[in-house]
C-alpha positions as MATLAB code, in Angstrom:
seq = 'MNTRETATPMRHTAFAQADRPRRNGPAGAAVVLGVIGLSTSIVFVGGLIGVVGLALGIAGLVTAGRTGVGRGRAVAGVVTSALAIVVSVLAAVLLVWYADRTQDCYRPDSLRQYRQCVQQHLTGN';
ca = [
      62.021   46.316   47.256;
      61.106   48.958   49.815;
      64.269   48.298   51.779;
      66.419   48.745   48.726;
      64.801   52.059   47.767;
      65.470   53.596   51.175;
      68.995   52.222   51.467;
      70.256   53.647   48.181;
      69.381   57.303   48.830;
      70.926   57.139   52.306;
      74.247   55.899   50.933;
      74.061   58.427   48.144;
      73.428   61.286   50.605;
      76.269   60.214   52.881;
      78.596   59.947   49.890;
      77.588   63.384   48.603;
      78.232   64.983   51.999;
      81.626   63.325   52.319;
      82.608   64.423   48.788;
      81.576   68.051   49.184;
      84.408   70.329   50.392;
      83.697   72.039   53.698;
      83.731   75.829   53.634;
      83.772   78.641   56.116;
      81.361   81.238   54.708;
      82.005   84.008   57.243;
      85.767   83.742   56.671;
      85.403   84.127   52.907;
      83.023   87.050   53.299;
      85.410   88.698   55.771;
      88.273   88.551   53.263;
      86.137   90.069   50.519;
      84.804   92.830   52.756;
      88.265   93.473   54.185;
      89.778   93.981   50.742;
      86.874   96.172   49.602;
      87.029   98.112   52.857;
      90.763   98.633   52.544;
      90.467   99.843   48.966;
      87.687  102.315   49.870;
      88.988  103.415   53.251;
      90.254  106.748   51.953;
      86.662  107.830   51.272;
      85.592  106.721   54.783;
      83.147  104.076   53.509;
      85.855  101.481   54.016;
      85.745  101.945   57.764;
      82.099  100.912   57.892;
      82.708   97.985   55.574;
      85.724   97.095   57.703;
      83.585   96.899   60.840;
      81.278   94.381   59.165;
      84.289   92.473   57.814;
      85.865   92.407   61.267;
      82.711   90.957   62.802;
      82.517   88.307   60.067;
      86.225   87.556   60.473;
      85.760   86.916   64.187;
      82.761   84.709   63.411;
      84.931   82.923   60.843;
      87.618   82.319   63.472;
      85.028   80.820   65.810;
      83.734   78.614   62.994;
      87.297   77.622   62.058;
      87.959   76.619   65.657;
      84.891   74.406   65.593;
      85.306   72.878   62.129;
      88.999   73.328   61.397;
      88.291   74.961   58.030;
      89.089   78.495   56.864;
      91.337   79.769   59.636;
      93.724   81.478   57.193;
      90.912   83.255   55.397;
      89.396   84.353   58.696;
      92.716   85.778   59.893;
      93.205   87.549   56.556;
      89.694   88.991   56.851;
      90.339   90.247   60.386;
      93.663   91.827   59.396;
      92.406   93.549   56.226;
      89.246   94.744   57.966;
      91.216   96.140   60.895;
      93.560   97.913   58.471;
      90.555   99.382   56.651;
      89.246  100.777   59.939;
      92.639  102.230   60.894;
      93.177  103.846   57.480;
      89.670  105.351   57.558;
      90.249  106.819   61.008;
      93.626  108.219   59.958;
      92.113  109.732   56.809;
      89.367  111.370   58.882;
      91.898  112.768   61.371;
      94.033  114.097   58.528;
      91.017  115.732   56.885;
      89.963  117.407   60.143;
      93.530  118.604   60.753;
      93.790  120.004   57.218;
      90.417  121.749   57.472;
      91.376  123.280   60.814;
      94.728  124.551   59.551;
      93.295  126.063   56.367;
      89.898  127.309   57.498;
      90.795  130.929   56.719;
      91.396  130.011   53.058;
      87.870  128.909   52.215;
      86.791  132.268   50.770;
      89.337  132.977   48.048;
      88.524  134.754   44.847;
      90.560  132.351   42.737;
      92.225  128.970   42.907;
      95.615  130.671   42.866;
      94.744  132.664   45.997;
      93.476  129.478   47.647;
      96.729  127.646   46.923;
      98.807  130.542   48.216;
      96.713  130.764   51.363;
      96.936  127.023   52.033;
     100.687  127.017   51.464;
     101.013  129.957   53.824;
      98.998  128.253   56.575;
     100.669  124.861   56.263;
     104.260  126.139   56.154;
     103.723  128.884   58.704;
     105.035  131.669   56.454;
];
């Protein structure tokens, strides 16, 4: 009776492990963070989220190479995270450029004067 009790749980455990689908957690997290990072990259937070997503995507690629699971998700996570970083950097550069070009316009008396000043500085008139 002792032999039977120990044999049944072992078969049950092996069966449960074989039935369970294998997953690549870092790859899935990288996709989620990449999409969130890309959607928030205009407000610069996406760049930071993209860095974390990129690291998880690379870890997901390493895991996919070892287990053979989740390579597509890991690649998608790396691509979306990298795009989030690039868009955040471009948005920051654009903001700095705009602020530099229009720095004389920051003391207007009205919104109309501000718009006229900005238009003047950006068009060169």
